[in-house]
Amino acid sequence: MDGKRTWVATFSAVLLILLSHETSALEVPLDLPQPPTITLQSPKDYIFDPRENIVIHCEAKGKPHPGFSWTRNGTHFDVESDSKVLMKPGSGTLVIDISGGKAEAYEGTYQCIVHNEHGTALSNKVVIRQSRSPLWTKERNEVIQVQTGDFLVLHCRPPAGLPPPDIVWMDSNFQRLPLDSRVSQALNGDLYFSNVLPEDSRPDYICYARFPHTQTIQQKQPISVTVLNNSPRGEHRPSFMTPLGATSTKMALRGETLVLECIAEGLPTPNITWQKDGGELPTGRKKFHNFQKMLQIHDVTEADAGDYRCKATNSLGVAQHVIKVTVKAAPFWIGAPRNLILAPNETGILTCRVGGEPKPKINWFVNGVSIDNAPKDRSRKVDDDTVILSHVQSGSSAVYQCNASNEFGYLLANAFVSVLAEPPRVLTPPNRVYQVITNNPALLHCASFGSPIPTITWFKDMQISIKNGDHYVIHENGTLEIHVAQPLNSGKYTCIATNNLGIRENHVYLEVKEPTRILTPPEYKVVQRGMSASFECKVKHDPSLVPTMSWLKDNEELPDDERFVVGEDRLTIKDVTDEDQGTYTCNTNTTLDQDSASAMLTVVGKPDPPTGLELTDQMERSVQLSWTPGDEHNSPTQKFLIQYEDLLHQPGVWLNLTEVEGSITKAQLNLSPYIYYSFRVFAVNQVGYSEPSQPSSQYRTNPAAPDENPTNVQGIGKTAENLVISWTPLTGFQSNGPGLVYKVQWRQKDVDEDWSSESVANVSHFVVSGIPTYVPYEIKVQALNDYGNGPEPEVMIGYSGEDLPLSGPDNVQVIVHNSTLAEVHWEPVPPSSVRGKLLGYKVYYQRERGLHEAEGEAMKEEHTLTFSGNRSDGRLPGLRPYSLYNLSIRALNSKGEGPTSQTKTFETLEGVPGPPSFLNVINPTLDSLTLKWGPPKENNGRLIGYTLTYQPVNTTSVLGPLQTKNFLANETTIILENLNSSMLYEFHLTAKTIKGSGPARVEEAVTVMDTMPPLGPAFGTVNTSISEEGAAISWDYFGRHKNVYVEYMVENSKDDWKKELVNGSHWHMIKGLKPGTSYKVRVVARDPADPTVHSTDEVLVAVPAVLSRQVDIATQGWFIGLMCVIALLILVLLIVCFIKRNKGGKYPVKEKEDAHQDPEIQPMKEDDGTFGEYSDTEDHKPLKGSRTPSNGTVRRDESDDSLVDYGEGGDGQFNEDGSFIGQYSGKKEKDTHEGNESSEAPSPVNAMNSFV
C-alpha cells in the first residue's frame, strides 16, 4: 500500500497570526510617555475556597509607571488600613489573607483603577463569592413500593452549593449504579426508571453530591425501593416524565451550550430521537448523551433558535414533546475600541461596536469618569458608539472607557489616546534572517512606530522598489508578504519608515529553501508472526537544513521495546507479534517544514484451532462433523484438514480422513464399521497449519463383514517342492469386525481338480508343500470375520519352486568375424530341462595364449558374458587378436546355472601390433644420433618390420622435411647421421604386421652444439642512469643464453622480483618507477639446455623525488649528422654482404670472425639483438606437447626454471659447418614482432629497416 503522505509548512500557521496584528492594539515603545494599559486582570466571577487566600489580579504598564487603587461595592477600598490585605509592589494585584477570620467579610464587587499623569484605566468589576457546600436537610425516607412495569422517579434534591455540586447515584458499597436506556439520571440529579423490574428492589439507592471547590461529598439518606409483582403493569405506550406536557420553553445565551432533555416511561423501554422543526440539527456542534435522552449544542448562535422535537417510541406507540428554544445574547464585541497615537492637530476616531440581544446600551467614560461629567473638550464629539477627536493638541492624552451592557451582562474596554510628535523608529531587529520553504508564503516584518504613523516602503537588494501587486502585499503594519516564495526571491530586503519628522531604514534577509520530501515512503507490509518487518523512509531535503526523523505507530510513540530498531532511514521490527499490527508513520522534520508518510503493517499467523466440534446426522457409515473456525490472523483459511483416531485398533495414532475448503465449516464423513472414532480438525492458511482442535466426542460404528480382501497376493516357491502364498493383511480399520481370518485357496492351473483351502489368522503367508517343481497354480485369499465373508477374491497365478537346469546347450558353433570379434551359436535346452523360468545363457570364454607364443608362456584370461532370455546366439567383443580361445555355455534360471556344454576352441585373426616397447636416443654428437628400441609387448600377429619417421622441429612448428626409414623385424638400433648440430628432432617409430602399422612411439632429441660456453662470467659491468623516462640499465654480456631479463624490486621489500624480457639487447629502460624510492636491479640470463642461472650483482638505483631536466642528445644537430654518416656506412656494408651472399651461398664463420676481433660480440639489431636475418625467437623451441629425450640433452619439462618463467626465447642452432642456420640460411619463419617480412634473403632495404 502506498504511503499516505501529508506536508505542513511551519510558516503557514504563522501567517494568520501575523496578519491578526493588523487589528490588535497599537504598541507604544515603553521609553515614550503613554497612558496606562491593563495587561492582566481577574475574571468577572471569582468563587474562592475559604481555605485559600483570595488573589485579585491587576497588572498594567505605562510611562511613567502607573499607580493602582481599588473600589469595593462602588466605594473606595482602603487597602492600607486592612492588615489582611496586601497589594503587590509595582502592581495592583491584591492578596487577601482570610485565614483565622470570616471570609464572608471580603465578599463583594471589586474594581481596579490604574492611573498616571496621562490618564486612568479601569478593570472589569470582579464579583468575589465564597464557595459553599451545605449539608442535606434532615429527612426520613419511606420505603417506596412500585409495581413491576411501572415507572419510578427517585428525587435527589441536593443542597444549593456554590458552585452547584456534581451528582452521582451509588449503593452502600460506593459502587455506581448502572445506567442504561431504561434507568437514567436527569440534569437535576433525579434518577428515572422508564419501567421497573423485580431486580430493581434494593434498600440502598443513595444520592451523592460532590462540591468541586471544597472537594467535599455530601450523602443523602438511602432510599429503599421494593418492586411488587402482585399487580404488574403490562406493556404500554410511552409518555414523558420530564419535561411534562406537550411543549416547554428553553432560553440559551449566544456562545454558551444549549442542553435539552427528554426522559420517557413506557414498556418496552422507549427509544428517544431528536429533530428540529423546519431545519437540521447543527452538524459538528451537536452531541447526544444519556442514551439519546440529552441533546447538547455547543457554541450556540441565533440560528439555533426554534422548535426542537423529541420522540419516544416503542412497539405500542409514539410520544412527542416540543421544546421552544430562544437565543439571547450578552454583549459581545464586534469591534472593540483601539488605542490611538495622534500627532498634534491630527483627527482620530474611537469606535465601540458591540452586539447583543436585547441590544446593549453604550456608555463612554474618560479617565474613569462618565463622559457626560468629564470636563468639556471642544475637540471631542460623542455619537452613540463613536468618539471623534479633532485637531488634538499636546497634553490631551487620556484613557477612554466603553461600557456596553444589557440584562445578561456587560463589556468594558479601555482605549487610550496618546498625543505625540515622534520621528519613525523600526522595532524589528536589524539583519534578521527569515527562512521559508519554496512555494510557501514569506512574511518579512517591519514593525515601526512614529507619530504621525510612518509610511513603509520596501526595496530588494537596495535597488528594486517593491509595490503591491500579484506577488507582493505590503500590509498596514508594514509586513511584506510574498504569496509564493521562490528561490529567486532570496536576498536582502530593506524597509524604510518615513514620516514628517524623519526617516529610518532596516535590513532583513530572506532564504528560500528546498522543501523536505520523502522520496521512498514506507510500503504496505504483510509479515508472519515471529519474522521481521522493515519500513524504508528515504528523505530529500535542503542541504542547509538538518532533518530529524521519528516514527509513530497509530499516531502514537513507538512502544518502548528493544524489538523496534530505528535506523537512519529505516524502521525494523524484530520478532513481530500480533500487537505490532497497525499504521506506521515516518515523520521527518526540519526547523521550517515536515513531511510524513504512512504504511500499514498486517501481521499474519497460523490460524487458531477450530472449536466446538459437533457430530450430527449420525448413521451406520457416515456422520456430519461441524466446527467453529478460530481467528485467521489476517490470512484467510484455505482449507480444513480432518483427522481421526481409532481408539479400538490404533489408540494415539491420528490419520488423515479428508479435507474441505476454508469457507466450509462442516463435512459429511464416510465411516468404516467396527471403529471407535474420535475426530479433530486443523485449519490451514498461507502461513501454515493451526494447532489441532480438541477431539470430538467418540463415535462408534457397528461391526460388519469385510469390505475388501487382502492385497498384493502372490505365490512363489521357496524350494523345489513348495509354494509360498503371501499377501498384505488387512488393518484393524479394514477388518470391519472381530474374528478376522484369511481363507487361502489354491489349485494347479489347467488341471481339473477342486480348490484346496485353509483358513489362517494373524499371518501374512501360507506354505503349500509336496507339489511338483515349477508348476503354475491358481491362488486366491479371502477375508472373513464373525459377521461374514468379504467379497469374492481375484484369482492370481503363482509358481511352485524352481530347481537347477538338467542339461546344457548342444551344437555350439563359433564364427570369427575379425581380430577382436566372434559370434557364438548354440541349440537352446529343452523347456522341460530348465525346471524354472529361463533367465538366459551364460558364455564362459578364455584366452589360452597368443598364436605366436609357446604353450605355457602366456597368462590365461577368463571372461563371461550373459545373454538374457531364450537366446540361441550372441557376440563376443573385445577379443585379443591372433589368439587361441576356448568357450562353453550354461543355461540359467533363478536357482542357478545348469551343466556346461561341450567346450569349443577357436582362433582370432591377426591385427596391427602395439607400439614398440621403448625408443631411446643415445650418443648425441654434432651431426648424429643413435636410436634404440624394443619389440611391441603385443605383436597381435607376425611382426614384419618397423617404420621410423623424423624431422627437425621447434615448440610450435616444423623446421625441415619429414624423412622415413624402414627396418626389418629383427632390427632394433640405427645411427642417424648428417644431422644439423644443435637441432631438435622428433622421432616416430611404429611396428608392422600384415594388417598394417600400429601406434607410434614418439621421442625428441637434440644434437650437440659446436661451441662451448664461455669459461669466464656471462656478464660484465652493469651501468645505470636516471632520466625523466625511467632508469636506463646497460651491461656487457658474453654468454650464449637467449633468455635475458632485467629484474628489479623496491629496496628492503619482501615482494617478488619484477621481470622484463630484454633478449638480444645490452640496454633497457625501466619505466614507471616511483619517485623518491630506491630499487635493487640485476640482469639474469637462463638457457633451457643449461640449468645454471647467470646473474649480475645487484645494483642500487635511487629514483629522485623530482628528476632534473637533462638535454636530450637526440635533438642536437651534431648528433643527428653523425648518425646519418653511420647509417650510410652500414647501408654500404649491407649491400656488399648481400652481393657476396648471392654469389657464395653461406657466409663462412671465418670471414665473420675476421670482421670482429672479439668472437663473442656480434653486431645487433635494435629490436632483437641479431644481425641481418638471425633470429633467436621462439621459432627454435621444441614443439609443445613433445616428449623429452631420454639422454637429457634438452631442458626438462619439470624444471623449476622453465621458459614459462623467463619468456619465449629458444636455443641457437648450428649447421654442419658451424654457421648459424637462423642467421645465414635462406629460409626463416615469420617473426611476429617484425610484421610481414619476406622469408627470402634480406635486402638492403630490409636491413636498413631493422635499425629504424
Coordinates of N, CA and C in Angstrom, one line a residue, residues 144-154 180-184 191-202 205 223-236 241 264-270 293 314:
I144 N -40.3 2.9 49.3 CA -41.1 3.2 48.0 C -41.5 1.8 47.5
Q145 N -42.7 1.6 47.3 CA -43.2 0.4 46.7 C -43.8 0.7 45.3
V146 N -43.5 -0.1 44.3 CA -43.9 0.1 43.0 C -44.1 -1.2 42.3
Q147 N -45.1 -1.3 41.4 CA -45.5 -2.5 40.7 C -44.5 -2.7 39.5
T148 N -44.3 -3.9 39.2 CA -43.4 -4.3 38.0 C -44.0 -3.7 36.8
G149 N -43.2 -3.0 36.0 CA -43.6 -2.4 34.7 C -44.0 -1.0 34.8
D150 N -44.1 -0.5 36.0 CA -44.5 0.9 36.2 C -43.2 1.8 36.2
F151 N -43.4 3.1 36.1 CA -42.2 4.0 36.1 C -42.0 4.4 37.5
L152 N -40.7 5.0 37.7 CA -40.3 5.4 39.1 C -39.4 6.6 38.9
V153 N -39.5 7.6 39.8 CA -38.6 8.7 39.9 C -38.1 8.8 41.3
L154 N -36.7 8.7 41.5 CA -36.1 8.9 42.9 C -35.5 10.3 42.8
D180 N -28.6 2.9 32.0 CA -28.9 2.4 30.6 C -30.1 3.2 30.0
S181 N -30.6 2.7 28.9 CA -31.7 3.3 28.3 C -33.0 3.3 29.2
R182 N -33.0 2.3 30.1 CA -34.2 2.2 31.0 C -34.0 3.0 32.3
V183 N -32.8 3.1 32.8 CA -32.5 3.8 34.1 C -31.6 4.9 33.7
S184 N -31.9 6.1 34.0 CA -31.1 7.3 33.7 C -31.2 8.4 34.7
L191 N -33.2 10.3 39.7 CA -33.0 9.0 39.0 C -34.3 8.5 38.4
Y192 N -34.4 8.3 37.1 CA -35.6 7.9 36.4 C -35.6 6.5 36.0
F193 N -36.7 5.8 36.2 CA -36.9 4.4 35.7 C -38.0 4.4 34.7
S194 N -37.7 4.1 33.4 CA -38.8 4.1 32.4 C -39.8 3.0 32.7
N195 N -39.3 1.9 33.3 CA -40.1 0.8 33.8 C -39.3 0.1 34.8
V196 N -40.0 -0.5 35.8 CA -39.3 -1.1 36.9 C -39.3 -2.6 36.7
L197 N -38.2 -3.2 37.0 CA -38.1 -4.7 37.0 C -37.9 -5.2 38.4
P198 N -38.2 -6.5 38.7 CA -38.0 -7.0 40.0 C -36.6 -6.8 40.6
E199 N -35.6 -6.9 39.7 CA -34.2 -6.8 40.2 C -33.9 -5.4 40.7
D200 N -34.8 -4.4 40.5 CA -34.6 -3.0 40.9 C -34.8 -2.9 42.4
S201 N -35.3 -3.9 43.1 CA -35.6 -3.8 44.5 C -34.2 -3.8 45.2
R202 N -34.0 -2.8 46.1 CA -32.9 -2.7 46.9 C -33.1 -1.6 47.9
Y205 N -30.5 3.0 47.6 CA -30.3 4.0 46.5 C -29.8 5.3 47.2
I223 N -32.4 5.5 50.0 CA -33.8 5.3 49.6 C -34.0 3.8 49.3
S224 N -35.1 3.2 49.9 CA -35.4 1.8 49.8 C -36.5 1.7 48.8
V225 N -36.3 0.8 47.8 CA -37.3 0.5 46.8 C -37.7 -1.0 46.8
T226 N -39.0 -1.2 46.8 CA -39.5 -2.6 46.8 C -40.4 -2.7 45.5
V227 N -40.0 -3.6 44.6 CA -40.8 -3.8 43.4 C -41.8 -5.0 43.7
L228 N -43.1 -4.7 43.5 CA -44.1 -5.7 43.7 C -44.5 -6.3 42.4
N229 N -45.0 -7.5 42.5 CA -45.4 -8.2 41.3 C -46.8 -8.8 41.4
N230 N -47.6 -8.2 42.4 CA -48.9 -8.7 42.6 C -49.9 -8.1 41.6
S231 N -49.5 -7.0 41.0 CA -50.4 -6.4 40.0 C -49.5 -5.7 39.0
P232 N -48.7 -6.5 38.3 CA -47.8 -5.8 37.4 C -48.5 -5.1 36.3
R233 N -47.8 -4.0 35.9 CA -48.3 -3.2 34.8 C -47.8 -3.8 33.5
G234 N -48.7 -4.0 32.5 CA -48.3 -4.6 31.3 C -47.7 -3.6 30.3
E235 N -47.4 -4.0 29.1 CA -46.9 -3.1 28.1 C -47.8 -2.0 27.8
H236 N -47.2 -0.8 27.6 CA -48.0 0.4 27.4 C -47.2 1.4 26.6
M241 N -41.8 11.7 31.3 CA -41.8 12.0 32.7 C -41.2 13.4 32.9
A264 N -38.6 9.5 29.0 CA -39.9 9.0 28.8 C -40.0 7.7 29.6
E265 N -41.3 7.3 30.0 CA -41.6 6.0 30.5 C -42.4 5.2 29.5
G266 N -42.4 3.9 29.7 CA -43.1 3.0 28.8 C -42.6 1.6 28.9
L267 N -43.3 0.7 28.4 CA -42.9 -0.7 28.4 C -43.4 -1.3 27.0
P268 N -42.5 -1.8 26.2 CA -41.0 -1.8 26.3 C -40.4 -0.4 26.4
T269 N -39.1 -0.4 26.9 CA -38.4 0.9 27.1 C -38.4 1.7 25.8
P270 N -38.8 2.9 25.8 CA -38.8 3.7 24.6 C -37.4 4.1 24.2
K293 N -31.1 10.7 25.5 CA -32.1 11.4 26.2 C -31.6 12.9 26.4
N314 N -41.9 3.1 21.3 CA -41.7 1.7 21.5 C -42.7 1.0 20.6

